[in-house]
Amino acid sequence: MEPSLLAALRADPELQRAAAEALARDGDRAPLALRKAGVTPDLAAAALTLADLRRHAAAKFGARAERLYFTRAGLEQATRWVVAERRAARFARHATTVTDLCCGLGTEALAFAEAGMAVKAVDMSEETAEYAKANAEAAGVRVEIEVGDALETPIADSAFADPARRSGSTRNFNPADYSPPLDRVLDHMASTRFAALKLGPGISHDWIPEGAEAEWVSVDRDVVEACLWLGEAAEVPRRASLCKAGEWHELTGSGEEKARVGAVAAYLYEPDGAVIRAGLVAELAETLEAHTANETIAYLYSDRLVETPFARAWKVEEVWPLHPKKLKALLAERGIGRLTIKQRGTGIDPAALRKQLKLKGPNEATLVATRVGTDHVAILCREVSAASL
């Protein structure tokens, strides 16, 4: 969006409201409704784009999305508010000022400011910096925003960085292709007393610096990010942080332990993705008195059903060889027509297997394709919770 259009929207809250109402009421005909009201085509398009982005942003920002300003790329990379708020609280317990490098739309800076910190935010893009200024004004907080190079920006007491992981429409999975590159950001932060660096959740453990804390974060079972904590901010080697229904749960450990290996038991547990990515399956297994059936596969088994926020549980009903023809007959005998298929370690395509099974019947179940030792097996089970017993 051109700076002049952003400025025009900031100066006209009534147009913003009209665009949101027109989009909700008229859908594809909303541009015509605004133009009939005398809005120029360019401004109408900008207002409707903002309204659409705010509608999508509600999943990350809740009601506050209605007053913030977004670009499509910026919204995609923006941190969910519940995560940004929690991170800012951790910063505020240890520092009073923070430099937000690569600030983007400035939403993380808002969380720092609302936590009571003095915030300096920097971005290379003059256009993006204008969005950050608009958001600080809309949120009613003070943030010092500058256009500049993150790698040339002096850091005072603490720092946060979220390097861009997109080049145009292409997502960059190699940290060397981030903007700025991950290794250069780490070098710039090396002497910072308290620092954190947000990354994509698929980051390889090979990129974790010695002495850093690596945290993986999930929100309602969706792994949304990884975060490296550096300097005095590093408290433990690995952390899995889960937000479920607005409540936070943490599991910590070395990330190097291995769970013991045993047979399939009465209950199967599937750890949350943040636990798996953090390498904390063994730590979780200990709390559940559980074990794996194959040391390379993250399913856990136990004869005890334990309520835990860190995993989902299934009651094991049958264990069969993973032979599609035999499975088809066995499932037909049980009248199972609705089947959730999960797999780890077998290489099967659940969609292709479903076609082979030709399911019919009124009953519902879950089928887990996995390995027990070297054997490929299919585990028929149903999801349970300790609270339901």
Short mmCIF file of N, CA and C in Angstrom, two decimals, residues 236-241 249-255 279-280 283-284:
data_model
loop_
_atom_site.label_atom_id
_atom_site.label_comp_id
_atom_site.label_asym_id
_atom_site.label_seq_id
_atom_site.Cartn_x
_atom_site.Cartn_y
_atom_site.Cartn_z
N VAL A 236 17.48 -22.95 30.29
CA VAL A 236 17.57 -24.41 30.15
C VAL A 236 17.96 -24.72 28.71
N PRO A 237 18.49 -25.92 28.42
CA PRO A 237 18.85 -26.20 27.02
C PRO A 237 17.66 -26.23 26.07
N ARG A 238 16.56 -26.89 26.50
CA ARG A 238 15.39 -27.03 25.63
C ARG A 238 14.11 -26.78 26.42
N ARG A 239 13.15 -26.18 25.73
CA ARG A 239 11.86 -25.90 26.36
C ARG A 239 10.75 -26.09 25.32
N ALA A 240 9.69 -26.75 25.73
CA ALA A 240 8.47 -26.83 24.92
C ALA A 240 7.40 -26.05 25.67
N SER A 241 6.83 -25.04 25.02
CA SER A 241 5.81 -24.20 25.66
C SER A 241 4.52 -24.34 24.87
N HIS A 249 1.66 -24.09 29.43
CA HIS A 249 2.28 -25.25 30.07
C HIS A 249 3.69 -25.38 29.51
N GLU A 250 4.66 -25.73 30.37
CA GLU A 250 6.05 -25.83 29.92
C GLU A 250 6.66 -27.17 30.31
N LEU A 251 7.48 -27.70 29.42
CA LEU A 251 8.27 -28.90 29.67
C LEU A 251 9.70 -28.56 29.29
N THR A 252 10.66 -28.87 30.17
CA THR A 252 12.05 -28.51 29.91
C THR A 252 12.94 -29.74 30.07
N GLY A 253 14.14 -29.65 29.53
CA GLY A 253 15.09 -30.74 29.64
C GLY A 253 16.30 -30.49 28.77
N SER A 254 17.13 -31.51 28.67
CA SER A 254 18.37 -31.38 27.91
C SER A 254 18.16 -31.54 26.41
N GLY A 255 17.08 -32.23 26.02
CA GLY A 255 16.87 -32.52 24.62
C GLY A 255 17.75 -33.63 24.09
N GLY A 279 12.81 -32.11 21.24
CA GLY A 279 13.55 -33.30 21.64
C GLY A 279 13.29 -33.71 23.08
N LEU A 280 12.07 -33.46 23.56
CA LEU A 280 11.74 -33.72 24.96
C LEU A 280 10.79 -34.89 25.13
N GLU A 283 11.67 -36.88 28.26
CA GLU A 283 11.24 -36.22 29.50
C GLU A 283 9.74 -36.40 29.71
N LEU A 284 8.98 -36.32 28.63
CA LEU A 284 7.54 -36.55 28.73
C LEU A 284 7.26 -38.00 29.11
#
